Amino acid sequence: MLHDPDPLLCQALAADLSAASFTALALKEAWGAPAGDAISRGLRGPAERALGDRDDDLAVLARLFVLGRAQPAASLSRALPSVGADGLVALGLATQHEAAVTPVAALRPQSYADAMGAGEWWIASDLNEAALGGPLPEEHVLGVGRASLTLTALQLPTPAVRGLDVGAGCGIQALRARRNVDNIIATDISERALWFTRLNALINGIDSIETRSGSLFEPVVGETFDRVVSNPPFVITPRSAEVPAYEYRDGGMVGDDLVAAFVAGVGEHLAPGGVAQLLGNWETRDGIDGLDRVREWVQSSAVPLDAWIVERESVEPLAYAELWIRDGGTLPGTARFAALIDAWLDDFASRKVSAVGFGYLLLRRPSSGSPTLTRYEKLHQSLSGDSLGAHLAKALETHDRLSALDTEGLAESFFVVAPDVTEARHHMPGEEDPTVIELRQGGGFGRSVNVDSGLAALVGACDGDLPAGVLIDAIAQLLDVDAAALRADLLPRVRELATMGFLDLNSP
C-alpha cells in the first residue's frame, strides 16, 4: 500500500540533491553525451565505465537513481546526509538489506526552459527495463520521455487560473502547467502514478496540484478549466490476452478510440476561451486519411471547438508495432517478439489500417460565437527542438486579431517580417529571374513556403511603415498589373503568412 510522501522528507531530499549538485549538466559531464544517450536506449554499461571507481556523492547518486544499481548504505548516508538510507526507504524510493540500499524507483534531474526562464526539476518514476533486467510490469509509471518533453514544449506560456492534467503519469505535465496556471487537478487511473505526481510536486516545492483517481474526465464531472493538458495512454494496442496492457500507454480501448473519446468529451470541460492540448495517434482506415478522421471527431463534439491539429509523422503498421513492442522491453529475435508482431498486425488488419499518424492536438472553446480556427496540417519536417508553446500562443493571438478584420481592415493593417524568416531564390543556370522563391522559418514549425514574385516583393517591403494595401498597390504599379486583382490574390495569403508566423501584425 502506498503512503503519502512525507513533505519534510521530500524537502530534505531536495536539499541533499542540490548540495550534491545532482543536475543534468553534472551527469552529462560525469559520463559524457554518448553514454547519456545510451542510457535512454537502455544501455548502462558506457555510463558505468565512465564513472569507473568514483565514490563521490554525484557518482553514488547517479548509480542509485539513474542506473538503478544498489549502493552501500554508508555512501548514501554521506551523499544524502539529511535523508539517509532510512529516509529513502520511508519515502518508498529504496529498500535496504543489511549494508546495501537498492532503488525501487528512478529519480532524475530534468532541465526545462520557457518564457519565464530556465530551471530544473527532479522527477521520480519507476525503474526502466535496463534497471529491472527485463520487460516492464504492466503497472509501470513512465519517467520523462520524448513524448513528455514534446508536450511540455507545446504548452502555452500564457497565464490561466484552473488547469487539468488528464493521465498525469509521473506528473511532468502538471509541473510544467503549474508555471502558468494557478491551480492544477491531475488525474490518472493509476494510484501509483498519482503517488509519483504528489511526490514530485513535494520534492520540487510546487504547491496547488491536486490529484484525483479516474479515467478521462470521470474525476471532474461538471467542472470546467481554462487549460487542459494530456499525454494520454494513446498507444494503439491489440485487445488480446497475450499482449501486455501497460497502464502508462494503453487506455484499454480499441484502436484510436481513446483519443476520439478525449476530443468528444473535452469541450464540456473547457471554460469559454479555454484551451486543451494533447498528443495522440490516429489511424488511416480503409482509405480514409487519419487527419480526416480527426476532423470528424472534432466536428462531432457537442461543444463547437476551434481546432489546430498537426500530424508530425506517419508510419506503417509493422514499424508501429515494432516500436511499441521494443518500448515494453521485448527484444527482436525472440518467439515472444514474433508473436506480439502477429497480434499487432492482426489487430490493424481487422480495421483495414494502412498507417498510423502521430501528432499534436490543440482544441479551444470559443469565448463567444462560432469556431473560427480550423487547421489540419501534415508537418513531417524536423524541428529545431525549441519551445513551440510561445509560437502557438502568438499564432492564436494573431489568428484572433485577423479574424476580426474584413478584407479592407486587413489592407489597412501594418506588418513586419518576423526576425527568423529568410528568403532563398533558386535560378536555372543563365537565367536572370528565379524559378523558385522560398521563404523559410527559423523558429516555430520550421515551415518553408514557395511564393511568387508579387508576394515576395510584399513580404520584403513589410517593415511596419506602410499598410499592406498601400504596398500592394505600389507593387501592382511596378509589375504593371491590376491593383484590385493583386489585392484579391495577395491579401488572403498575407493572412495565412501572418498566422503561420512569417509576418508580425503591427500597430501603425
XYZ file of N, CA, C and O in Angstrom, residues 251-425:
700
model
N -4.827 2.816 -23.053
C -6.042 3.261 -22.406
C -7.151 2.232 -22.375
O -8.262 2.528 -21.915
N -6.876 1.020 -22.865
C -7.849 -0.050 -22.774
C -8.938 -0.011 -23.825
O -9.905 -0.779 -23.746
N -8.792 0.863 -24.832
C -9.806 0.958 -25.875
C -9.275 0.385 -27.187
O -8.085 0.078 -27.319
N -10.150 0.252 -28.163
C -9.785 -0.306 -29.458
C -9.235 0.787 -30.361
O -9.809 1.880 -30.472
N -8.102 0.492 -31.012
C -7.543 1.429 -31.982
C -7.273 2.792 -31.378
O -6.669 2.914 -30.308
N -7.742 3.824 -32.057
C -7.526 5.198 -31.593
C -8.753 5.758 -30.884
O -8.941 6.974 -30.796
N -9.592 4.863 -30.347
C -10.832 5.312 -29.709
C -10.592 6.205 -28.497
O -11.436 7.049 -28.173
N -9.467 6.028 -27.796
C -9.236 6.857 -26.620
C -9.058 8.319 -27.001
O -9.613 9.214 -26.355
N -8.287 8.594 -28.046
C -8.104 9.981 -28.484
C -9.430 10.543 -28.976
O -9.779 11.704 -28.706
N -10.203 9.716 -29.696
C -11.522 10.153 -30.147
C -12.418 10.494 -28.963
O -13.151 11.490 -28.990
N -12.353 9.693 -27.903
C -13.165 9.945 -26.714
C -12.741 11.238 -26.027
O -13.585 11.991 -25.521
N -11.446 11.494 -25.983
C -10.955 12.742 -25.392
C -11.511 13.931 -26.166
O -12.025 14.887 -25.575
N -11.383 13.891 -27.497
C -11.863 15.002 -28.321
C -13.365 15.198 -28.132
O -13.856 16.329 -28.036
N -14.094 14.095 -28.043
C -15.544 14.189 -27.889
C -15.950 14.766 -26.547
O -16.963 15.464 -26.440
N -15.141 14.531 -25.509
C -15.549 14.919 -24.168
C -14.943 16.181 -23.621
O -15.435 16.726 -22.630
N -13.860 16.676 -24.226
C -13.132 17.780 -23.595
C -13.880 19.098 -23.671
O -13.731 19.962 -22.795
N -14.710 19.295 -24.695
C -15.364 20.588 -24.883
C -16.180 21.035 -23.686
O -16.127 22.207 -23.285
N -16.929 20.114 -23.082
C -17.777 20.492 -21.951
C -16.975 20.792 -20.696
O -17.512 21.316 -19.717
N -15.672 20.481 -20.708
C -14.819 20.776 -19.556
C -13.910 21.982 -19.807
O -13.042 22.271 -18.988
N -14.112 22.663 -20.932
C -13.363 23.877 -21.219
C -14.233 25.088 -20.916
O -15.370 25.186 -21.394
N -13.701 26.012 -20.135
C -14.375 27.290 -19.943
C -14.305 28.070 -21.256
O -13.452 27.787 -22.109
N -15.183 29.038 -21.478
C -15.068 29.855 -22.697
C -13.663 30.425 -22.844
O -13.117 31.022 -21.913
N -13.066 30.207 -23.989
C -11.683 30.611 -24.229
C -10.658 29.603 -23.765
O -9.460 29.781 -24.004
N -11.112 28.528 -23.107
C -10.191 27.510 -22.597
C -9.574 26.687 -23.714
O -10.197 26.438 -24.749
N -8.356 26.241 -23.473
C -7.577 25.511 -24.483
C -7.172 24.153 -23.944
O -6.735 24.040 -22.793
N -7.321 23.127 -24.776
C -6.824 21.781 -24.462
C -5.702 21.435 -25.419
O -5.807 21.700 -26.623
N -4.640 20.852 -24.897
C -3.512 20.412 -25.715
C -3.172 18.979 -25.353
O -3.064 18.642 -24.168
N -3.015 18.146 -26.364
C -2.679 16.748 -26.113
C -1.906 16.170 -27.280
O -1.861 16.746 -28.377
N -1.299 15.015 -27.016
C -0.659 14.214 -28.041
C -1.585 13.057 -28.395
O -2.424 12.648 -27.582
N -1.433 12.513 -29.593
C -2.296 11.392 -29.943
C -1.844 10.656 -31.187
O -1.007 11.130 -31.954
N -2.393 9.463 -31.343
C -2.269 8.670 -32.561
C -3.622 8.615 -33.245
O -4.668 8.679 -32.591
N -3.596 8.500 -34.566
C -4.836 8.283 -35.318
C -4.543 7.361 -36.502
O -3.464 7.381 -37.093
N -5.512 6.536 -36.795
C -5.358 5.516 -37.834
C -5.909 6.003 -39.175
O -6.970 6.639 -39.224
N -5.185 5.676 -40.241
C -5.751 5.760 -41.581
C -6.429 4.428 -41.849
O -5.760 3.391 -41.903
N -7.751 4.452 -41.946
C -8.543 3.226 -42.033
C -9.295 3.136 -43.354
O -9.969 4.099 -43.748
N -9.169 2.007 -43.987
C -9.972 1.720 -45.176
C -9.935 2.879 -46.172
O -10.954 3.259 -46.755
N -8.746 3.467 -46.324
C -8.558 4.544 -47.284
C -8.916 5.927 -46.783
O -8.722 6.912 -47.506
N -9.451 6.044 -45.563
C -9.787 7.354 -45.009
C -8.597 7.874 -44.216
O -8.157 7.249 -43.245
N -8.047 9.006 -44.626
C -6.844 9.554 -44.009
C -7.075 9.852 -42.532
O -8.166 10.270 -42.117
N -6.036 9.627 -41.735
C -6.138 9.816 -40.297
C -6.574 11.216 -39.902
O -7.413 11.386 -39.007
N -6.030 12.247 -40.561
C -6.413 13.610 -40.218
C -7.877 13.881 -40.541
O -8.542 14.659 -39.843
N -8.391 13.262 -41.601
C -9.813 13.415 -41.914
C -10.671 12.784 -40.820
O -11.757 13.292 -40.498
N -10.203 11.690 -40.245
C -10.934 11.070 -39.151
C -10.907 11.965 -37.905
O -11.910 12.092 -37.202
N -9.771 12.616 -37.647
C -9.702 13.550 -36.524
C -10.671 14.711 -36.749
O -11.349 15.172 -35.817
N -10.745 15.173 -37.974
C -11.682 16.253 -38.293
C -13.120 15.843 -37.946
O -13.903 16.629 -37.403
N -13.460 14.591 -38.243
C -14.797 14.088 -37.912
C -15.018 14.079 -36.408
O -16.116 14.401 -35.928
N -13.985 13.715 -35.643
C -14.119 13.724 -34.185
C -14.436 15.134 -33.686
O -15.303 15.323 -32.831
N -13.693 16.109 -34.202
C -13.891 17.487 -33.763
C -15.289 17.968 -34.150
O -15.999 18.592 -33.353
N -15.693 17.675 -35.358
C -16.994 18.140 -35.830
C -18.152 17.496 -35.071
O -19.240 18.080 -34.982
N -17.911 16.310 -34.506
C -18.981 15.632 -33.771
C -19.053 16.052 -32.309
O -19.940 15.596 -31.579
N -18.141 16.914 -31.861
C -18.171 17.381 -30.478
C -19.466 18.133 -30.203
O -19.907 18.971 -31.005
N -20.074 17.849 -29.071
C -21.307 18.544 -28.696
C -21.058 20.030 -28.462
O -21.961 20.855 -28.639
N -19.836 20.370 -28.060
C -19.443 21.770 -27.876
C -18.567 22.167 -29.061
O -17.497 21.588 -29.257
N -18.985 23.139 -29.874
C -18.168 23.549 -31.025
C -16.775 23.985 -30.582
O -16.623 24.716 -29.598
N -15.764 23.550 -31.322
C -14.380 23.796 -30.925
C -13.554 24.350 -32.073
O -13.688 23.910 -33.229
N -12.702 25.311 -31.749
C -11.597 25.634 -32.640
C -10.635 24.453 -32.633
O -10.475 23.779 -31.601
N -9.984 24.215 -33.758
C -9.081 23.066 -33.834
C -7.849 23.400 -34.653
O -7.950 23.962 -35.748
N -6.696 23.046 -34.090
C -5.422 23.118 -34.815
C -4.729 21.781 -34.574
O -4.234 21.508 -33.487
N -4.733 20.936 -35.598
C -4.197 19.586 -35.496
C -2.979 19.477 -36.404
O -3.041 19.819 -37.587
N -1.886 19.002 -35.851
C -0.635 18.867 -36.599
C -0.183 17.409 -36.564
O 0.054 16.855 -35.490
N -0.094 16.792 -37.733
C 0.483 15.446 -37.825
C 1.977 15.577 -38.037
O 2.425 16.126 -39.041
N 2.765 15.045 -37.090
C 4.216 15.179 -37.156
C 4.880 14.019 -37.893
O 5.962 14.172 -38.458
N 4.255 12.854 -37.868
C 4.815 11.726 -38.590
C 3.728 10.693 -38.844
O 2.676 10.698 -38.191
N 3.998 9.819 -39.790
C 3.077 8.739 -40.106
C 3.906 7.502 -40.421
O 4.889 7.579 -41.171
N 3.521 6.359 -39.831
C 4.281 5.126 -40.032
C 3.328 4.019 -40.445
O 2.119 4.070 -40.150
N 3.865 3.020 -41.103
C 3.038 1.881 -41.496
C 2.936 0.911 -40.314
O 3.724 0.977 -39.366
N 1.936 0.035 -40.323
C 1.631 -0.770 -39.137
C 2.792 -1.584 -38.583
O 2.953 -1.668 -37.357
N 3.607 -2.206 -39.433
C 4.697 -3.029 -38.919
C 5.688 -2.201 -38.116
O 6.117 -2.600 -37.031
N 6.071 -1.026 -38.634
C 7.014 -0.173 -37.919
C 6.417 0.294 -36.592
O 7.127 0.381 -35.573
N 5.135 0.577 -36.581
C 4.467 0.990 -35.349
C 4.512 -0.124 -34.311
O 4.841 0.099 -33.141
N 4.198 -1.334 -34.749
C 4.211 -2.473 -33.829
C 5.605 -2.707 -33.259
O 5.770 -2.906 -32.042
N 6.620 -2.676 -34.112
C 7.991 -2.891 -33.648
C 8.390 -1.862 -32.604
O 9.014 -2.189 -31.581
N 8.026 -0.594 -32.848
C 8.379 0.484 -31.928
C 7.864 0.210 -30.527
O 8.610 0.282 -29.541
N 6.582 -0.144 -30.414
C 5.984 -0.258 -29.093
C 6.266 -1.598 -28.427
O 6.243 -1.695 -27.191
N 6.554 -2.619 -29.196
C 6.972 -3.880 -28.581
C 8.359 -3.717 -27.968
O 8.625 -4.171 -26.847
N 9.252 -3.040 -28.682
C 10.574 -2.744 -28.119
C 10.450 -1.858 -26.887
O 11.180 -2.020 -25.900
N 9.523 -0.901 -26.929
C 9.332 0.019 -25.809
C 8.990 -0.727 -24.529
O 9.388 -0.304 -23.430
N 8.293 -1.841 -24.638
C 7.938 -2.622 -23.465
C 9.041 -3.533 -22.972
O 8.861 -4.238 -21.970
N 10.183 -3.548 -23.673
C 11.324 -4.332 -23.221
C 11.452 -5.703 -23.855
O 12.335 -6.475 -23.479
N 10.594 -6.033 -24.843
C 10.719 -7.312 -25.556
C 11.617 -7.109 -26.767
O 11.361 -6.234 -27.600
N 12.660 -7.911 -26.870
C 13.673 -7.704 -27.895
C 13.401 -8.535 -29.143
O 12.831 -9.633 -29.066
N 13.803 -8.031 -30.323
C 13.650 -8.786 -31.563
C 14.431 -10.097 -31.518
O 15.381 -10.258 -30.731
N 14.022 -11.019 -32.379
C 14.729 -12.294 -32.468
C 14.210 -13.348 -31.528
O 14.725 -14.480 -31.512
N 13.197 -13.015 -30.742
C 12.617 -13.984 -29.810
C 11.246 -14.411 -30.303
O 10.580 -13.696 -31.060
N 10.819 -15.572 -29.846
C 9.484 -16.053 -30.208
C 8.413 -15.103 -29.681
O 7.374 -14.886 -30.327
N 8.670 -14.541 -28.502
C 7.719 -13.609 -27.908
C 7.545 -12.376 -28.791
O 6.420 -11.902 -29.016
N 8.632 -11.838 -29.308
C 8.577 -10.664 -30.179
C 7.764 -10.977 -31.432
O 6.894 -10.193 -31.843
N 8.029 -12.121 -32.047
C 7.318 -12.503 -33.267
C 5.824 -12.666 -33.009
O 4.982 -12.253 -33.829
N 5.463 -13.241 -31.858
C 4.050 -13.437 -31.537
C 3.346 -12.095 -31.337
O 2.190 -11.915 -31.769
N 4.034 -11.159 -30.700
C 3.445 -9.844 -30.496
C 3.286 -9.095 -31.819
O 2.283 -8.391 -32.029
N 4.245 -9.228 -32.711
C 4.121 -8.616 -34.036
C 2.865 -9.135 -34.726
O 2.067 -8.364 -35.297
N 2.659 -10.447 -34.698
C 1.466 -11.026 -35.328
C 0.185 -10.473 -34.713
O -0.791 -10.183 -35.423
N 0.182 -10.328 -33.394
C -1.012 -9.807 -32.723
C -1.319 -8.384 -33.177
O -2.475 -8.029 -33.429
N -0.286 -7.555 -33.272
C -0.485 -6.177 -33.706
C -0.973 -6.127 -35.158
O -1.919 -5.385 -35.477
N -0.332 -6.894 -36.026
C -0.713 -6.841 -37.438
C -2.121 -7.381 -37.653
O -2.876 -6.864 -38.488
N -2.500 -8.410 -36.904
C -3.868 -8.921 -36.993
C -4.868 -7.846 -36.555
O -5.940 -7.682 -37.157
N -4.512 -7.132 -35.491
C -5.400 -6.086 -34.989
C -5.579 -4.980 -36.021
O -6.703 -4.532 -36.285
N -4.483 -4.528 -36.608
C -4.577 -3.488 -37.633
C -5.375 -3.975 -38.848
O -6.188 -3.238 -39.410
N -5.136 -5.213 -39.244
C -5.837 -5.757 -40.412
C -7.347 -5.819 -40.179
O -8.135 -5.619 -41.121
N -7.752 -6.061 -38.940
C -9.186 -6.166 -38.649
C -9.917 -4.848 -38.894
O -11.135 -4.846 -39.130
N -9.193 -3.725 -38.871
C -9.806 -2.416 -39.120
C -9.331 -1.815 -40.431
O -9.588 -0.644 -40.699
N -8.580 -2.582 -41.223
C -8.051 -2.129 -42.519
C -7.202 -0.875 -42.350
O -7.346 0.112 -43.070
N -6.306 -0.936 -41.362
C -5.421 0.195 -41.074
C -4.185 0.114 -41.956
O -3.498 -0.914 -41.986
N -3.887 1.188 -42.661
C -2.714 1.219 -43.536
C -1.615 2.125 -43.015
O -0.464 2.053 -43.472
N -1.912 2.994 -42.063
C -0.902 3.895 -41.494
C -1.402 4.414 -40.157
O -2.612 4.461 -39.892
N -0.439 4.821 -39.324
C -0.765 5.427 -38.032
C -0.044 6.768 -37.946
O 1.178 6.840 -38.112
N -0.804 7.812 -37.705
C -0.236 9.141 -37.561
C -0.026 9.485 -36.104
O -0.733 8.998 -35.216
N 0.974 10.332 -35.853
C 1.231 10.863 -34.508
C 1.297 12.374 -34.619
O 1.873 12.919 -35.573
N 0.719 13.044 -33.644
C 0.804 14.492 -33.706
C 0.239 15.191 -32.495
O 0.046 14.589 -31.430
N -0.007 16.499 -32.699
C -0.432 17.388 -31.634
C -1.853 17.859 -31.912
O -2.209 18.172 -33.049
N -2.644 17.953 -30.877
C -3.993 18.491 -30.992
C -4.134 19.693 -30.079
O -3.807 19.622 -28.885
N -4.586 20.803 -30.633
C -4.926 21.989 -29.859
C -6.393 22.281 -30.123
O -6.787 22.511 -31.276
N -7.197 22.254 -29.070
C -8.634 22.471 -29.170
C -9.008 23.622 -28.249
O -8.515 23.715 -27.125
N -9.884 24.488 -28.742
C -10.254 25.660 -27.946
C -11.759 25.889 -28.020
O -12.358 25.797 -29.089
N -12.333 26.171 -26.862
C -13.740 26.556 -26.835
C -13.812 28.059 -27.071
O -13.242 28.843 -26.296
N -14.496 28.498 -28.136
C -14.532 29.940 -28.418
C -15.100 30.727 -27.249
O -16.011 30.280 -26.541
N -14.543 31.906 -27.031
C -15.048 32.772 -25.966
C -16.477 33.190 -26.244
O -17.293 33.347 -25.338
N -16.787 33.373 -27.502
C -18.142 33.706 -27.931
C -18.253 33.384 -29.413
O -17.268 33.336 -30.130
N -19.467 33.152 -29.855
C -19.681 32.897 -31.268
C -19.244 31.515 -31.693
O -19.023 30.614 -30.881
N -19.089 31.335 -32.997
C -18.746 30.053 -33.590
C -17.238 29.910 -33.735
O -16.499 30.905 -33.710
N -16.750 28.678 -33.900
C -15.316 28.473 -34.124
C -14.838 29.197 -35.380
O -15.556 29.301 -36.370
N -13.621 29.705 -35.311
C -13.010 30.387 -36.462
C -11.698 29.745 -36.894
O -11.180 30.079 -37.958
N -11.171 28.852 -36.075
C -9.867 28.241 -36.367
C -10.058 26.792 -36.779
O -10.576 25.971 -36.007
N -9.637 26.474 -37.986
C -9.722 25.102 -38.497
C -8.460 24.809 -39.289
O -8.353 25.178 -40.466
N -7.497 24.177 -38.636
C -6.228 23.852 -39.304
C -5.921 22.377 -39.077
O -5.853 21.917 -37.933
N -5.727 21.642 -40.169
C -5.331 20.240 -40.121
C -4.131 20.107 -41.053
O -4.267 20.205 -42.268
N -2.944 19.919 -40.480
C -1.709 20.022 -41.238
C -0.830 18.794 -41.059
O -0.812 18.181 -39.991
N -0.087 18.478 -42.094
C 0.952 17.460 -42.017
C 2.296 18.167 -42.114
O 2.672 18.676 -43.173
N 3.000 18.213 -41.007
C 4.300 18.873 -40.928
C 5.319 17.839 -40.488
O 5.608 17.693 -39.305
N 5.864 17.102 -41.444
C 6.751 15.990 -41.133
C 8.223 16.386 -41.120
O 9.084 15.532 -40.934
N 8.534 17.670 -41.328
C 9.928 18.095 -41.315
C 10.470 18.090 -39.890
O 9.717 18.157 -38.917
N 11.787 18.017 -39.760
C 12.407 18.033 -38.442
C 12.306 19.432 -37.850
O 12.269 20.435 -38.566
N 12.247 19.487 -36.513
C 12.158 20.755 -35.805
C 13.452 21.020 -35.063
O 14.231 20.111 -34.790
N 13.648 22.284 -34.677
C 14.883 22.674 -34.003
C 14.920 22.191 -32.558
O 15.968 22.150 -31.944
N 13.751 21.851 -32.007
C 13.699 21.424 -30.615
C 13.383 22.547 -29.649
O 13.233 22.324 -28.462
N 13.284 23.775 -30.154
C 12.943 24.899 -29.297
C 11.477 24.807 -28.889
O 10.677 24.117 -29.515
N 11.146 25.532 -27.833
C 9.776 25.517 -27.336
C 8.815 26.043 -28.383
O 9.030 27.086 -29.006
N 7.742 25.300 -28.592
C 6.711 25.710 -29.533
C 5.563 26.425 -28.838
O 4.684 26.974 -29.508
N 5.529 26.389 -27.507
C 4.415 26.981 -26.794
C 4.229 28.455 -27.112
O 3.102 28.919 -27.360
N 5.318 29.216 -27.106
C 5.225 30.647 -27.393
C 4.761 30.876 -28.820
O 3.982 31.797 -29.100
N 5.229 30.038 -29.746
C 4.807 30.156 -31.139
C 3.305 29.923 -31.278
O 2.601 30.669 -31.974
N 2.795 28.888 -30.603
C 1.370 28.589 -30.665
C 0.547 29.718 -30.061
O -0.498 30.105 -30.607
N 0.995 30.238 -28.922
C 0.266 31.318 -28.268
C 0.194 32.553 -29.169
O -0.868 33.188 -29.301
N 1.307 32.883 -29.793
C 1.323 34.037 -30.691
C 0.445 33.787 -31.905
O -0.265 34.689 -32.381
N 0.474 32.572 -32.441
C -0.353 32.249 -33.605
C -1.835 32.368 -33.279
O -2.624 32.871 -34.088
N -2.232 31.898 -32.080
C -3.627 32.028 -31.677
C -4.027 33.496 -31.550
O -5.109 33.900 -32.009
N -3.167 34.289 -30.936
C -3.458 35.709 -30.797
C -3.581 36.386 -32.161
O -4.505 37.174 -32.408
N -2.654 36.065 -33.068
C -2.690 36.652 -34.404
C -3.939 36.218 -35.153
O -4.599 37.033 -35.815
N -4.270 34.941 -35.061
C -5.483 34.451 -35.721
C -6.704 35.206 -35.224
O -7.567 35.608 -36.025
N -6.811 35.411 -33.932
C -7.979 36.088 -33.380
C -8.048 37.544 -33.844
O -9.135 38.050 -34.161
N -6.906 38.202 -33.890
C -6.889 39.592 -34.366
C -7.268 39.676 -35.831
O -8.046 40.547 -36.247
N -6.743 38.740 -36.630
C -7.047 38.759 -38.059
C -8.492 38.370 -38.345
O -9.098 38.860 -39.305
N -9.049 37.484 -37.513
C -10.433 37.058 -37.717
C -11.410 38.213 -37.551
O -12.518 38.182 -38.109
N -10.992 39.212 -36.787
C -11.854 40.379 -36.570
C -11.750 41.388 -37.713
O -12.479 42.386 -37.714
N -10.871 41.127 -38.680
C -10.653 42.064 -39.778
C -11.280 41.549 -41.067
O -11.068 40.394 -41.449
N -12.048 42.394 -41.745
C -12.503 42.056 -43.098
C -11.383 42.392 -44.073
O -10.272 42.777 -43.676
N -11.659 42.257 -45.362
C -10.612 42.481 -46.363
C -10.059 43.897 -46.297
O -8.838 44.113 -46.390
N -10.944 44.866 -46.108
C -10.483 46.245 -46.052
C -9.645 46.489 -44.802
O -8.607 47.168 -44.839
N -10.076 45.912 -43.687
C -9.307 46.056 -42.461
C -7.936 45.418 -42.573
O -6.945 45.933 -42.044
N -7.873 44.301 -43.284
C -6.581 43.641 -43.495
C -5.677 44.521 -44.353
O -4.471 44.648 -44.079
N -6.255 45.144 -45.379
C -5.466 46.020 -46.253
C -4.928 47.229 -45.499
O -3.865 47.763 -45.839
N -5.624 47.650 -44.455
C -5.194 48.817 -43.689
C -4.237 48.449 -42.555
O -3.771 49.316 -41.817
N -3.912 47.164 -42.421
C -3.054 46.700 -41.336
C -1.580 46.787 -41.715
O -1.205 46.729 -42.899
N -0.741 46.892 -40.691
C 0.702 47.018 -40.866
C 1.375 45.702 -40.462
O 1.043 45.112 -39.432
N 2.333 45.280 -41.256
C 3.025 44.016 -40.984
C 4.525 44.231 -41.020
O 5.046 45.108 -41.718
N 5.222 43.369 -40.258
C 6.689 43.354 -40.219
C 7.140 41.911 -40.408
O 6.548 40.988 -39.830
N 8.171 41.715 -41.208
C 8.706 40.365 -41.405
C 9.255 39.850 -40.078
O 10.004 40.545 -39.383
N 8.869 38.622 -39.700
C 9.359 38.029 -38.460
C 10.880 37.884 -38.517
O 11.446 37.594 -39.581
N 11.544 38.073 -37.386
C 13.022 38.094 -37.402
C 13.670 36.764 -37.766
O 14.860 36.746 -38.110
N 12.946 35.643 -37.703
C 13.542 34.347 -38.015
C 13.312 33.927 -39.467
O 13.673 32.815 -39.848
N 12.748 34.814 -40.288
C 12.405 34.467 -41.672
C 13.535 34.850 -42.613
O 14.080 35.959 -42.549
N 13.902 33.920 -43.466
C 14.894 34.178 -44.518
C 14.280 33.834 -45.871
O 13.270 33.134 -45.961
N 14.929 34.322 -46.919
C 14.456 34.072 -48.278
C 15.550 33.407 -49.098
O 16.725 33.768 -48.990
N 15.164 32.421 -49.886
C 16.107 31.758 -50.790
C 15.534 31.810 -52.200
O 14.335 31.543 -52.404
N 16.372 32.147 -53.167
C 15.952 32.208 -54.569
C 16.770 31.202 -55.372
O 17.992 31.140 -55.249
